[in-house]
Amino acid sequence: MLNISVRRMMRPEKALQLPPETTVLDAAKKMAAKNIGAVMIVEHDNLRGIFTERDVMCRVLAKELDPATTRLNDVMTPDPRTVSPEKTYG
């Protein structure tokens, strides 16, 4: 069984933080450039939400919203549950 901290498993170079007013289209382009499936929505150094590939499909495309004008704040998952970076996995 693994006994490694979240901090050691994270890859900071892959992490992406965006402000809530970012459009879905801009976020998707940045996600594609980094080859990642989720971004943290941060405002004033506080985590406000998370936006994932699934959110693009279910909350944007399936509802026929325009990615060029829809803001992350309107389609993100607000207040995600988090764990300490020192929490161990396994």
CSV table of N, CA, C and O in Angstrom, one decimal, residues 1-89:
chain,number,residue,atom,x,y,z
A,1,MET,N,0.8,-1.2,0.0
A,1,MET,CA,0.0,0.0,0.0
A,1,MET,C,0.9,1.2,0.0
A,1,MET,O,1.9,1.3,0.7
A,2,LEU,N,0.5,2.2,-0.8
A,2,LEU,CA,1.2,3.5,-0.8
A,2,LEU,C,1.0,4.3,0.5
A,2,LEU,O,0.0,4.3,1.1
A,3,ASN,N,2.1,5.0,0.9
A,3,ASN,CA,2.0,5.8,2.0
A,3,ASN,C,2.7,7.1,1.7
A,3,ASN,O,3.8,7.3,2.2
A,4,ILE,N,2.2,7.9,0.8
A,4,ILE,CA,2.9,9.0,0.2
A,4,ILE,C,1.9,10.2,0.4
A,4,ILE,O,0.7,10.1,0.3
A,5,SER,N,2.5,11.4,0.7
A,5,SER,CA,1.7,12.6,1.0
A,5,SER,C,1.1,13.1,-0.4
A,5,SER,O,1.7,12.9,-1.4
A,6,VAL,N,0.0,13.8,-0.2
A,6,VAL,CA,-0.6,14.5,-1.4
A,6,VAL,C,0.4,15.5,-2.0
A,6,VAL,O,0.6,15.5,-3.2
A,7,ARG,N,1.2,16.2,-1.1
A,7,ARG,CA,2.2,17.1,-1.6
A,7,ARG,C,3.2,16.5,-2.6
A,7,ARG,O,3.5,17.0,-3.6
A,8,ARG,N,3.6,15.2,-2.2
A,8,ARG,CA,4.6,14.5,-3.0
A,8,ARG,C,4.0,14.0,-4.3
A,8,ARG,O,4.7,13.9,-5.3
A,9,MET,N,2.7,13.8,-4.4
A,9,MET,CA,2.1,13.3,-5.6
A,9,MET,C,1.7,14.4,-6.5
A,9,MET,O,1.6,14.1,-7.7
A,10,MET,N,1.5,15.6,-6.0
A,10,MET,CA,1.1,16.7,-6.9
A,10,MET,C,2.2,17.1,-7.8
A,10,MET,O,3.4,17.0,-7.5
A,11,ARG,N,1.8,17.6,-9.0
A,11,ARG,CA,2.7,18.1,-9.9
A,11,ARG,C,2.5,19.6,-10.1
A,11,ARG,O,1.6,19.9,-11.0
A,12,PRO,N,3.1,20.5,-9.4
A,12,PRO,CA,2.8,21.9,-9.5
A,12,PRO,C,2.9,22.5,-10.9
A,12,PRO,O,2.2,23.4,-11.2
A,13,GLU,N,3.7,21.9,-11.7
A,13,GLU,CA,3.9,22.5,-13.1
A,13,GLU,C,2.6,22.2,-13.9
A,13,GLU,O,2.4,22.9,-14.9
A,14,LYS,N,1.8,21.3,-13.4
A,14,LYS,CA,0.5,21.0,-14.1
A,14,LYS,C,-0.6,21.8,-13.6
A,14,LYS,O,-1.7,21.9,-14.2
A,15,ALA,N,-0.5,22.3,-12.4
A,15,ALA,CA,-1.6,23.0,-11.7
A,15,ALA,C,-1.9,24.3,-12.4
A,15,ALA,O,-1.0,25.0,-12.9
A,16,LEU,N,-3.2,24.6,-12.5
A,16,LEU,CA,-3.6,25.8,-13.2
A,16,LEU,C,-4.7,26.5,-12.3
A,16,LEU,O,-5.7,25.9,-11.9
A,17,GLN,N,-4.5,27.8,-12.1
A,17,GLN,CA,-5.4,28.6,-11.3
A,17,GLN,C,-6.0,29.7,-12.3
A,17,GLN,O,-5.2,30.4,-12.9
A,18,LEU,N,-7.3,29.9,-12.3
A,18,LEU,CA,-7.9,30.9,-13.1
A,18,LEU,C,-8.9,31.7,-12.3
A,18,LEU,O,-9.5,31.2,-11.4
A,19,PRO,N,-9.1,33.0,-12.6
A,19,PRO,CA,-10.1,33.8,-11.9
A,19,PRO,C,-11.5,33.4,-12.4
A,19,PRO,O,-11.7,32.9,-13.5
A,20,PRO,N,-12.5,33.6,-11.6
A,20,PRO,CA,-13.9,33.2,-11.9
A,20,PRO,C,-14.5,33.9,-13.2
A,20,PRO,O,-15.4,33.3,-13.8
A,21,GLU,N,-14.0,35.0,-13.5
A,21,GLU,CA,-14.5,35.7,-14.7
A,21,GLU,C,-13.9,35.2,-16.0
A,21,GLU,O,-14.4,35.6,-17.1
A,22,THR,N,-13.0,34.2,-16.0
A,22,THR,CA,-12.5,33.6,-17.2
A,22,THR,C,-13.6,32.9,-18.0
A,22,THR,O,-14.4,32.3,-17.4
A,23,THR,N,-13.5,33.0,-19.3
A,23,THR,CA,-14.5,32.3,-20.1
A,23,THR,C,-14.2,30.8,-20.2
A,23,THR,O,-13.0,30.4,-20.0
A,24,VAL,N,-15.2,30.0,-20.4
A,24,VAL,CA,-15.0,28.6,-20.6
A,24,VAL,C,-14.0,28.3,-21.8
A,24,VAL,O,-13.2,27.5,-21.7
A,25,LEU,N,-14.2,29.1,-22.8
A,25,LEU,CA,-13.3,28.9,-24.0
A,25,LEU,C,-11.9,29.2,-23.6
A,25,LEU,O,-11.0,28.4,-24.0
A,26,ASP,N,-11.6,30.3,-22.9
A,26,ASP,CA,-10.2,30.5,-22.5
A,26,ASP,C,-9.7,29.5,-21.6
A,26,ASP,O,-8.5,29.0,-21.7
A,27,ALA,N,-10.5,29.0,-20.7
A,27,ALA,CA,-10.1,28.0,-19.7
A,27,ALA,C,-9.8,26.7,-20.5
A,27,ALA,O,-8.8,26.0,-20.2
A,28,ALA,N,-10.6,26.3,-21.4
A,28,ALA,CA,-10.4,25.1,-22.2
A,28,ALA,C,-9.1,25.1,-23.0
A,28,ALA,O,-8.4,24.1,-23.1
A,29,LYS,N,-8.8,26.3,-23.6
A,29,LYS,CA,-7.6,26.4,-24.3
A,29,LYS,C,-6.4,26.2,-23.4
A,29,LYS,O,-5.4,25.6,-23.8
A,30,LYS,N,-6.4,26.8,-22.2
A,30,LYS,CA,-5.3,26.7,-21.3
A,30,LYS,C,-5.2,25.3,-20.7
A,30,LYS,O,-4.1,24.8,-20.6
A,31,MET,N,-6.4,24.6,-20.5
A,31,MET,CA,-6.3,23.2,-20.1
A,31,MET,C,-5.7,22.4,-21.2
A,31,MET,O,-4.9,21.5,-20.9
A,32,ALA,N,-6.1,22.6,-22.4
A,32,ALA,CA,-5.6,21.8,-23.5
A,32,ALA,C,-4.0,22.0,-23.7
A,32,ALA,O,-3.3,21.0,-23.9
A,33,ALA,N,-3.6,23.2,-23.5
A,33,ALA,CA,-2.2,23.5,-23.6
A,33,ALA,C,-1.3,22.8,-22.6
A,33,ALA,O,-0.2,22.4,-22.8
A,34,LYS,N,-1.9,22.6,-21.4
A,34,LYS,CA,-1.2,22.0,-20.3
A,34,LYS,C,-1.6,20.5,-20.2
A,34,LYS,O,-1.0,19.8,-19.3
A,35,ASN,N,-2.5,20.0,-21.0
A,35,ASN,CA,-2.9,18.7,-21.0
A,35,ASN,C,-3.4,18.3,-19.6
A,35,ASN,O,-3.0,17.2,-19.1
A,36,ILE,N,-4.4,19.1,-19.1
A,36,ILE,CA,-4.9,18.8,-17.8
A,36,ILE,C,-6.5,18.8,-17.9
A,36,ILE,O,-7.0,19.3,-18.8
A,37,GLY,N,-7.1,18.2,-17.0
A,37,GLY,CA,-8.6,18.0,-17.0
A,37,GLY,C,-9.3,18.8,-16.0
A,37,GLY,O,-10.6,18.8,-16.0
A,38,ALA,N,-8.6,19.7,-15.2
A,38,ALA,CA,-9.3,20.5,-14.2
A,38,ALA,C,-8.5,21.7,-13.9
A,38,ALA,O,-7.3,21.7,-14.0
A,39,VAL,N,-9.2,22.8,-13.5
A,39,VAL,CA,-8.5,24.0,-13.1
A,39,VAL,C,-9.2,24.5,-11.8
A,39,VAL,O,-10.3,24.2,-11.5
A,40,MET,N,-8.3,25.1,-10.9
A,40,MET,CA,-8.8,25.7,-9.7
A,40,MET,C,-9.3,27.1,-10.0
A,40,MET,O,-8.6,27.9,-10.7
A,41,ILE,N,-10.4,27.5,-9.5
A,41,ILE,CA,-10.9,28.8,-9.6
A,41,ILE,C,-10.6,29.6,-8.4
A,41,ILE,O,-11.1,29.2,-7.3
A,42,VAL,N,-9.7,30.6,-8.5
A,42,VAL,CA,-9.2,31.3,-7.4
A,42,VAL,C,-9.5,32.8,-7.5
A,42,VAL,O,-9.3,33.4,-8.5
A,43,GLU,N,-9.9,33.3,-6.3
A,43,GLU,CA,-10.2,34.8,-6.3
A,43,GLU,C,-9.6,35.3,-5.0
A,43,GLU,O,-10.0,34.8,-3.9
A,44,HIS,N,-8.8,36.3,-5.0
A,44,HIS,CA,-8.1,36.9,-3.9
A,44,HIS,C,-7.4,35.8,-3.0
A,44,HIS,O,-7.6,35.8,-1.8
A,45,ASP,N,-6.7,35.0,-3.7
A,45,ASP,CA,-6.0,33.9,-3.0
A,45,ASP,C,-6.9,32.9,-2.3
A,45,ASP,O,-6.4,32.1,-1.4
A,46,ASN,N,-8.1,32.8,-2.6
A,46,ASN,CA,-9.1,31.9,-2.0
A,46,ASN,C,-9.6,30.9,-3.1
A,46,ASN,O,-10.0,31.4,-4.1
A,47,LEU,N,-9.6,29.6,-2.8
A,47,LEU,CA,-10.2,28.7,-3.7
A,47,LEU,C,-11.7,28.8,-3.7
A,47,LEU,O,-12.4,28.7,-2.7
A,48,ARG,N,-12.3,29.2,-4.8
A,48,ARG,CA,-13.7,29.4,-4.9
A,48,ARG,C,-14.4,28.2,-5.6
A,48,ARG,O,-15.6,28.0,-5.4
A,49,GLY,N,-13.7,27.5,-6.4
A,49,GLY,CA,-14.3,26.4,-7.1
A,49,GLY,C,-13.3,25.6,-7.9
A,49,GLY,O,-12.1,25.9,-7.9
A,50,ILE,N,-13.9,24.6,-8.6
A,50,ILE,CA,-13.1,23.8,-9.6
A,50,ILE,C,-13.9,23.6,-10.8
A,50,ILE,O,-15.1,23.6,-10.8
A,51,PHE,N,-13.2,23.6,-12.0
A,51,PHE,CA,-13.9,23.5,-13.3
A,51,PHE,C,-13.2,22.3,-14.0
A,51,PHE,O,-11.9,22.3,-14.1
A,52,THR,N,-14.0,21.3,-14.4
A,52,THR,CA,-13.4,20.1,-15.0
A,52,THR,C,-13.9,19.9,-16.4
A,52,THR,O,-14.8,20.5,-16.9
A,53,GLU,N,-13.3,18.9,-17.1
A,53,GLU,CA,-13.7,18.5,-18.4
A,53,GLU,C,-15.2,18.1,-18.4
A,53,GLU,O,-16.0,18.4,-19.3
A,54,ARG,N,-15.6,17.4,-17.3
A,54,ARG,CA,-17.0,17.0,-17.2
A,54,ARG,C,-17.9,18.2,-17.1
A,54,ARG,O,-19.0,18.2,-17.6
A,55,ASP,N,-17.5,19.3,-16.4
A,55,ASP,CA,-18.3,20.5,-16.4
A,55,ASP,C,-18.5,21.1,-17.8
A,55,ASP,O,-19.6,21.6,-18.1
A,56,VAL,N,-17.4,21.0,-18.6
A,56,VAL,CA,-17.6,21.5,-20.0
A,56,VAL,C,-18.7,20.7,-20.7
A,56,VAL,O,-19.6,21.3,-21.3
A,57,MET,N,-18.7,19.4,-20.6
A,57,MET,CA,-19.7,18.6,-21.2
A,57,MET,C,-21.1,18.8,-20.7
A,57,MET,O,-22.0,19.0,-21.4
A,58,CYS,N,-21.2,18.6,-19.4
A,58,CYS,CA,-22.6,18.6,-18.7
A,58,CYS,C,-23.1,20.0,-18.4
A,58,CYS,O,-24.4,20.1,-18.5
A,59,ARG,N,-22.3,20.9,-18.1
A,59,ARG,CA,-22.8,22.2,-17.7
A,59,ARG,C,-22.8,23.3,-18.8
A,59,ARG,O,-23.4,24.4,-18.7
A,60,VAL,N,-22.0,23.0,-19.8
A,60,VAL,CA,-21.8,24.0,-20.9
A,60,VAL,C,-22.4,23.4,-22.2
A,60,VAL,O,-23.4,23.9,-22.7
A,61,LEU,N,-21.8,22.4,-22.8
A,61,LEU,CA,-22.2,21.9,-24.1
A,61,LEU,C,-23.6,21.3,-24.1
A,61,LEU,O,-24.4,21.6,-24.9
A,62,ALA,N,-23.9,20.5,-23.1
A,62,ALA,CA,-25.2,19.8,-23.0
A,62,ALA,C,-26.3,20.8,-22.8
A,62,ALA,O,-27.5,20.5,-23.2
A,63,LYS,N,-26.0,22.0,-22.3
A,63,LYS,CA,-27.0,23.0,-22.1
A,63,LYS,C,-27.0,24.1,-23.1
A,63,LYS,O,-27.6,25.1,-23.1
A,64,GLU,N,-26.1,23.8,-24.1
A,64,GLU,CA,-26.0,24.7,-25.3
A,64,GLU,C,-25.6,26.1,-24.9
A,64,GLU,O,-26.1,27.1,-25.5
A,65,LEU,N,-24.7,26.2,-23.9
A,65,LEU,CA,-24.2,27.6,-23.6
A,65,LEU,C,-23.0,27.9,-24.5
A,65,LEU,O,-22.3,27.0,-25.0
A,66,ASP,N,-22.8,29.1,-24.7
A,66,ASP,CA,-21.7,29.6,-25.6
A,66,ASP,C,-20.4,29.6,-24.7
A,66,ASP,O,-20.3,30.5,-23.8
A,67,PRO,N,-19.4,28.8,-25.0
A,67,PRO,CA,-18.2,28.8,-24.3
A,67,PRO,C,-17.4,30.1,-24.4
A,67,PRO,O,-16.6,30.4,-23.5
A,68,ALA,N,-17.6,30.9,-25.4
A,68,ALA,CA,-16.9,32.1,-25.6
A,68,ALA,C,-17.5,33.2,-24.7
A,68,ALA,O,-16.7,34.2,-24.4
A,69,THR,N,-18.7,33.1,-24.2
A,69,THR,CA,-19.2,34.1,-23.3
A,69,THR,C,-19.6,33.6,-21.9
A,69,THR,O,-19.8,34.4,-21.0
A,70,THR,N,-19.6,32.3,-21.7
A,70,THR,CA,-20.0,31.7,-20.4
A,70,THR,C,-18.7,31.8,-19.5
A,70,THR,O,-17.6,31.4,-19.9
A,71,ARG,N,-18.9,32.3,-18.3
A,71,ARG,CA,-17.9,32.5,-17.3
A,71,ARG,C,-17.8,31.3,-16.4
A,71,ARG,O,-18.8,30.6,-16.1
A,72,LEU,N,-16.6,31.0,-16.0
A,72,LEU,CA,-16.3,29.8,-15.1
A,72,LEU,C,-17.2,29.9,-13.8
A,72,LEU,O,-17.7,28.9,-13.4
A,73,ASN,N,-17.3,31.1,-13.3
A,73,ASN,CA,-18.1,31.3,-12.1
A,73,ASN,C,-19.6,30.8,-12.2
A,73,ASN,O,-20.1,30.3,-11.3
A,74,ASP,N,-20.1,30.7,-13.5
A,74,ASP,CA,-21.4,30.3,-13.7
A,74,ASP,C,-21.6,28.8,-13.9
A,74,ASP,O,-22.7,28.2,-13.8
A,75,VAL,N,-20.5,28.1,-14.1
A,75,VAL,CA,-20.5,26.6,-14.4
A,75,VAL,C,-19.5,25.8,-13.6
A,75,VAL,O,-19.5,24.6,-13.8
A,76,MET,N,-18.8,26.4,-12.7
A,76,MET,CA,-17.9,25.6,-11.9
A,76,MET,C,-18.6,24.9,-10.7
A,76,MET,O,-19.7,25.2,-10.4
A,77,THR,N,-17.9,24.0,-10.1
A,77,THR,CA,-18.4,23.4,-8.9
A,77,THR,C,-17.8,24.2,-7.8
A,77,THR,O,-16.6,24.3,-7.6
A,78,PRO,N,-18.7,24.9,-7.0
A,78,PRO,CA,-18.3,25.8,-6.0
A,78,PRO,C,-17.8,25.1,-4.7
A,78,PRO,O,-18.3,24.0,-4.5
A,79,ASP,N,-16.9,25.7,-4.0
A,79,ASP,CA,-16.5,25.2,-2.7
A,79,ASP,C,-16.2,23.8,-2.6
A,79,ASP,O,-16.8,23.0,-1.9
A,80,PRO,N,-15.2,23.3,-3.4
A,80,PRO,CA,-14.9,21.9,-3.4
A,80,PRO,C,-14.2,21.5,-2.1
A,80,PRO,O,-13.6,22.3,-1.4
A,81,ARG,N,-14.4,20.3,-1.8
A,81,ARG,CA,-13.8,19.7,-0.6
A,81,ARG,C,-12.3,19.5,-0.8
A,81,ARG,O,-11.9,19.1,-1.9
A,82,THR,N,-11.5,19.8,0.1
A,82,THR,CA,-10.1,19.7,0.0
A,82,THR,C,-9.5,18.9,1.1
A,82,THR,O,-10.1,18.7,2.1
A,83,VAL,N,-8.2,18.5,0.9
A,83,VAL,CA,-7.4,17.8,1.9
A,83,VAL,C,-6.1,18.6,2.1
A,83,VAL,O,-5.6,19.3,1.2
A,84,SER,N,-5.5,18.3,3.3
A,84,SER,CA,-4.2,18.9,3.6
A,84,SER,C,-3.2,18.3,2.6
A,84,SER,O,-3.2,17.1,2.3
A,85,PRO,N,-2.2,19.1,2.2
A,85,PRO,CA,-1.1,18.5,1.4
A,85,PRO,C,-0.3,17.4,2.2
A,85,PRO,O,0.4,16.6,1.5
A,86,GLU,N,-0.4,17.4,3.5
A,86,GLU,CA,0.3,16.4,4.2
A,86,GLU,C,-0.5,15.1,4.4
A,86,GLU,O,0.1,14.1,4.9
A,87,LYS,N,-1.7,15.1,4.0
A,87,LYS,CA,-2.5,13.9,4.0
A,87,LYS,C,-1.8,12.8,3.2
A,87,LYS,O,-1.4,13.1,2.1
A,88,THR,N,-1.8,11.6,3.7
A,88,THR,CA,-1.2,10.5,3.0
A,88,THR,C,-2.2,9.8,2.2
A,88,THR,O,-3.4,9.7,2.5
A,89,TYR,N,-1.7,9.3,1.1
A,89,TYR,CA,-2.5,8.5,0.1
A,89,TYR,C,-2.3,7.0,0.4
A,89,TYR,O,-1.2,6.6,0.5
